[in-house]
Amino acid sequence: MEGTQQGSARGEVLAKVTAGLVPLHTRYYGKGPTKAKTYLVNDTVICILRGGFTTVERTLIDDGNVDAVYDIRRSFQKAMEQQFKTVVEGAMGRSVIAYMSQIHHDPDLAVELFVLEPSGENVVAQHESEPSARVDGRPASQDGRPGD
């Protein structure tokens, strides 16, 4: 029973990470992911976000300008580093000692990786969310355009 309670508590903590990172992507990119899953493995928090490219980014990718999308995302991630770290530190109650971020264009994925101060505890946990994608306050279709 104790393991189940610990797992449930960890799931709630990871849900806070997911719930904090998804709105940052939505607010600052203008489009958030359609799916997000956060994992905790020992002192590492990994959040995998699916379906988050904007229409402009998708257009550049489709035109063969993948590097332009990578460059702008890296610049953005550097500018947003403290806000992303603050979400994880607030949810986990531990300091983030390293933050790394990467995107992949096919399939459309982003990975936010945080290394926490060491705790010495061996842990494996996860939380999955399918945030409702929204455009201009309305539900979005699969391609990110406003739905009906």
Short mmCIF file of N, CA and C in Angstrom, two decimals, residues 20-105:
data_model
loop_
_atom_site.label_atom_id
_atom_site.label_comp_id
_atom_site.label_asym_id
_atom_site.label_seq_id
_atom_site.Cartn_x
_atom_site.Cartn_y
_atom_site.Cartn_z
N GLY A 20 2.71 22.64 -15.72
CA GLY A 20 3.45 23.89 -15.76
C GLY A 20 4.17 24.12 -17.09
N LEU A 21 4.70 23.05 -17.68
CA LEU A 21 5.45 23.20 -18.93
C LEU A 21 4.55 23.39 -20.14
N VAL A 22 3.42 22.69 -20.19
CA VAL A 22 2.53 22.79 -21.35
C VAL A 22 2.05 24.24 -21.55
N PRO A 23 1.58 24.94 -20.51
CA PRO A 23 1.14 26.33 -20.72
C PRO A 23 2.27 27.27 -21.15
N LEU A 24 3.50 27.00 -20.70
CA LEU A 24 4.62 27.83 -21.16
C LEU A 24 4.81 27.67 -22.67
N HIS A 25 4.74 26.45 -23.15
CA HIS A 25 4.84 26.22 -24.59
C HIS A 25 3.67 26.90 -25.31
N THR A 26 2.47 26.74 -24.78
CA THR A 26 1.28 27.31 -25.41
C THR A 26 1.36 28.83 -25.44
N ARG A 27 1.72 29.42 -24.32
CA ARG A 27 1.74 30.89 -24.22
C ARG A 27 2.82 31.51 -25.09
N TYR A 28 4.03 30.97 -25.05
CA TYR A 28 5.14 31.64 -25.71
C TYR A 28 5.38 31.19 -27.14
N TYR A 29 4.93 30.00 -27.51
CA TYR A 29 5.02 29.59 -28.91
C TYR A 29 3.76 29.94 -29.67
N GLY A 30 2.65 30.09 -28.95
CA GLY A 30 1.38 30.35 -29.61
C GLY A 30 0.63 29.07 -29.91
N LYS A 31 1.26 27.94 -29.65
CA LYS A 31 0.63 26.63 -29.85
C LYS A 31 1.30 25.67 -28.89
N GLY A 32 0.49 24.94 -28.18
CA GLY A 32 1.03 23.97 -27.24
C GLY A 32 1.01 22.57 -27.80
N PRO A 33 1.60 21.65 -27.07
CA PRO A 33 1.61 20.26 -27.53
C PRO A 33 0.22 19.64 -27.43
N THR A 34 0.00 18.60 -28.21
CA THR A 34 -1.26 17.86 -28.15
C THR A 34 -1.18 16.72 -27.14
N LYS A 35 0.04 16.34 -26.77
CA LYS A 35 0.27 15.28 -25.81
C LYS A 35 1.55 15.59 -25.05
N ALA A 36 1.56 15.27 -23.76
CA ALA A 36 2.76 15.47 -22.96
C ALA A 36 2.88 14.33 -21.96
N LYS A 37 4.10 13.86 -21.76
CA LYS A 37 4.35 12.79 -20.80
C LYS A 37 5.63 13.13 -20.06
N THR A 38 5.56 13.09 -18.73
CA THR A 38 6.70 13.43 -17.90
C THR A 38 7.15 12.21 -17.11
N TYR A 39 8.44 11.99 -17.09
CA TYR A 39 9.04 10.86 -16.40
C TYR A 39 10.01 11.36 -15.34
N LEU A 40 10.15 10.59 -14.27
CA LEU A 40 11.18 10.82 -13.26
C LEU A 40 12.01 9.55 -13.18
N VAL A 41 13.29 9.67 -13.44
CA VAL A 41 14.21 8.55 -13.32
C VAL A 41 15.37 9.04 -12.46
N ASN A 42 15.35 8.58 -11.21
CA ASN A 42 16.35 9.00 -10.22
C ASN A 42 16.37 10.52 -10.12
N ASP A 43 17.43 11.18 -10.54
CA ASP A 43 17.53 12.64 -10.41
C ASP A 43 17.27 13.36 -11.74
N THR A 44 16.56 12.70 -12.64
CA THR A 44 16.32 13.27 -13.96
C THR A 44 14.82 13.35 -14.24
N VAL A 45 14.36 14.52 -14.66
CA VAL A 45 12.97 14.72 -15.07
C VAL A 45 13.00 14.90 -16.59
N ILE A 46 12.19 14.11 -17.28
CA ILE A 46 12.13 14.16 -18.74
C ILE A 46 10.68 14.40 -19.14
N CYS A 47 10.45 15.44 -19.90
CA CYS A 47 9.10 15.72 -20.40
C CYS A 47 9.14 15.63 -21.92
N ILE A 48 8.33 14.73 -22.47
CA ILE A 48 8.23 14.56 -23.92
C ILE A 48 6.91 15.18 -24.36
N LEU A 49 7.01 16.15 -25.27
CA LEU A 49 5.85 16.89 -25.76
C LEU A 49 5.67 16.57 -27.25
N ARG A 50 4.46 16.23 -27.63
CA ARG A 50 4.17 15.87 -29.01
C ARG A 50 3.24 16.89 -29.66
N GLY A 51 3.48 17.15 -30.93
CA GLY A 51 2.56 17.97 -31.71
C GLY A 51 2.60 19.45 -31.39
N GLY A 52 3.76 20.05 -31.21
CA GLY A 52 3.82 21.44 -30.80
C GLY A 52 4.34 22.44 -31.82
N PHE A 53 4.64 22.02 -33.04
CA PHE A 53 5.15 23.00 -34.01
C PHE A 53 4.04 23.95 -34.45
N THR A 54 4.42 25.21 -34.60
CA THR A 54 3.48 26.22 -35.08
C THR A 54 3.32 26.07 -36.59
N THR A 55 2.35 26.77 -37.16
CA THR A 55 2.13 26.74 -38.60
C THR A 55 3.36 27.25 -39.34
N VAL A 56 3.98 28.31 -38.82
CA VAL A 56 5.19 28.87 -39.44
C VAL A 56 6.32 27.84 -39.42
N GLU A 57 6.52 27.20 -38.26
CA GLU A 57 7.58 26.19 -38.15
C GLU A 57 7.32 25.02 -39.09
N ARG A 58 6.08 24.55 -39.13
CA ARG A 58 5.73 23.42 -40.01
C ARG A 58 5.97 23.81 -41.47
N THR A 59 5.65 25.05 -41.85
CA THR A 59 5.88 25.53 -43.22
C THR A 59 7.37 25.51 -43.55
N LEU A 60 8.19 26.01 -42.63
CA LEU A 60 9.64 26.00 -42.84
C LEU A 60 10.17 24.57 -42.96
N ILE A 61 9.70 23.68 -42.10
CA ILE A 61 10.12 22.28 -42.14
C ILE A 61 9.73 21.66 -43.48
N ASP A 62 8.49 21.87 -43.90
CA ASP A 62 8.01 21.31 -45.16
C ASP A 62 8.78 21.84 -46.36
N ASP A 63 9.34 23.06 -46.22
CA ASP A 63 10.11 23.69 -47.29
C ASP A 63 11.60 23.32 -47.21
N GLY A 64 11.95 22.46 -46.25
CA GLY A 64 13.35 22.02 -46.13
C GLY A 64 14.22 22.89 -45.25
N ASN A 65 13.62 23.83 -44.53
CA ASN A 65 14.38 24.74 -43.65
C ASN A 65 14.34 24.29 -42.19
N VAL A 66 14.62 23.03 -41.96
CA VAL A 66 14.59 22.45 -40.61
C VAL A 66 15.57 23.17 -39.70
N ASP A 67 16.76 23.48 -40.22
CA ASP A 67 17.78 24.13 -39.39
C ASP A 67 17.32 25.49 -38.85
N ALA A 68 16.51 26.21 -39.63
CA ALA A 68 15.99 27.50 -39.17
C ALA A 68 15.09 27.30 -37.95
N VAL A 69 14.28 26.24 -37.98
CA VAL A 69 13.39 25.93 -36.85
C VAL A 69 14.22 25.54 -35.63
N TYR A 70 15.23 24.68 -35.83
CA TYR A 70 16.12 24.30 -34.72
C TYR A 70 16.78 25.52 -34.10
N ASP A 71 17.28 26.43 -34.95
CA ASP A 71 17.98 27.62 -34.45
C ASP A 71 17.07 28.51 -33.61
N ILE A 72 15.87 28.76 -34.09
CA ILE A 72 14.96 29.64 -33.35
C ILE A 72 14.50 28.97 -32.06
N ARG A 73 14.28 27.66 -32.09
CA ARG A 73 13.88 26.95 -30.88
C ARG A 73 15.01 26.98 -29.84
N ARG A 74 16.26 26.79 -30.27
CA ARG A 74 17.39 26.85 -29.33
C ARG A 74 17.49 28.23 -28.70
N SER A 75 17.32 29.27 -29.50
CA SER A 75 17.36 30.63 -28.96
C SER A 75 16.24 30.85 -27.96
N PHE A 76 15.05 30.39 -28.30
CA PHE A 76 13.91 30.52 -27.40
C PHE A 76 14.14 29.76 -26.10
N GLN A 77 14.66 28.54 -26.20
CA GLN A 77 14.88 27.73 -25.01
C GLN A 77 15.89 28.38 -24.08
N LYS A 78 16.89 29.00 -24.65
CA LYS A 78 17.88 29.71 -23.82
C LYS A 78 17.21 30.88 -23.09
N ALA A 79 16.36 31.60 -23.80
CA ALA A 79 15.66 32.75 -23.20
C ALA A 79 14.67 32.30 -22.12
N MET A 80 14.09 31.12 -22.27
CA MET A 80 13.06 30.63 -21.35
C MET A 80 13.60 29.71 -20.25
N GLU A 81 14.89 29.45 -20.24
CA GLU A 81 15.46 28.46 -19.33
C GLU A 81 15.03 28.65 -17.88
N GLN A 82 15.10 29.85 -17.36
CA GLN A 82 14.77 30.07 -15.95
C GLN A 82 13.30 29.77 -15.66
N GLN A 83 12.41 30.14 -16.56
CA GLN A 83 10.99 29.87 -16.35
C GLN A 83 10.71 28.36 -16.36
N PHE A 84 11.36 27.64 -17.26
CA PHE A 84 11.19 26.18 -17.31
C PHE A 84 11.74 25.55 -16.03
N LYS A 85 12.93 25.98 -15.60
CA LYS A 85 13.53 25.44 -14.38
C LYS A 85 12.66 25.75 -13.17
N THR A 86 12.07 26.93 -13.11
CA THR A 86 11.22 27.32 -11.98
C THR A 86 10.02 26.39 -11.85
N VAL A 87 9.42 26.00 -12.98
CA VAL A 87 8.29 25.05 -12.95
C VAL A 87 8.72 23.75 -12.30
N VAL A 88 9.83 23.20 -12.74
CA VAL A 88 10.29 21.91 -12.25
C VAL A 88 10.72 22.01 -10.79
N GLU A 89 11.46 23.03 -10.44
CA GLU A 89 11.89 23.21 -9.04
C GLU A 89 10.70 23.36 -8.11
N GLY A 90 9.68 24.11 -8.54
CA GLY A 90 8.49 24.29 -7.71
C GLY A 90 7.73 22.99 -7.50
N ALA A 91 7.61 22.20 -8.56
CA ALA A 91 6.88 20.93 -8.46
C ALA A 91 7.67 19.88 -7.69
N MET A 92 8.96 19.80 -7.95
CA MET A 92 9.79 18.73 -7.37
C MET A 92 10.32 19.08 -5.98
N GLY A 93 10.39 20.37 -5.66
CA GLY A 93 10.96 20.78 -4.37
C GLY A 93 12.46 20.57 -4.30
N ARG A 94 13.11 20.55 -5.46
CA ARG A 94 14.55 20.36 -5.55
C ARG A 94 15.11 21.30 -6.61
N SER A 95 16.38 21.62 -6.48
CA SER A 95 17.03 22.50 -7.45
C SER A 95 17.35 21.75 -8.74
N VAL A 96 17.20 22.46 -9.84
CA VAL A 96 17.61 21.94 -11.14
C VAL A 96 19.06 22.38 -11.35
N ILE A 97 19.95 21.42 -11.58
CA ILE A 97 21.36 21.77 -11.78
C ILE A 97 21.74 21.81 -13.26
N ALA A 98 20.87 21.28 -14.13
CA ALA A 98 21.11 21.35 -15.57
C ALA A 98 19.78 21.22 -16.31
N TYR A 99 19.66 21.98 -17.40
CA TYR A 99 18.47 21.95 -18.25
C TYR A 99 18.91 21.80 -19.70
N MET A 100 18.30 20.87 -20.41
CA MET A 100 18.58 20.66 -21.82
C MET A 100 17.26 20.50 -22.56
N SER A 101 17.23 20.93 -23.79
CA SER A 101 16.00 20.87 -24.57
C SER A 101 16.36 20.52 -26.00
N GLN A 102 15.50 19.73 -26.63
CA GLN A 102 15.75 19.34 -28.01
C GLN A 102 14.43 19.11 -28.72
N ILE A 103 14.42 19.34 -30.03
CA ILE A 103 13.24 19.05 -30.84
C ILE A 103 13.61 18.04 -31.92
N HIS A 104 12.58 17.40 -32.44
CA HIS A 104 12.73 16.47 -33.56
C HIS A 104 11.57 16.77 -34.49
N HIS A 105 11.84 16.91 -35.79
CA HIS A 105 10.78 17.37 -36.70
C HIS A 105 9.89 16.28 -37.28
#
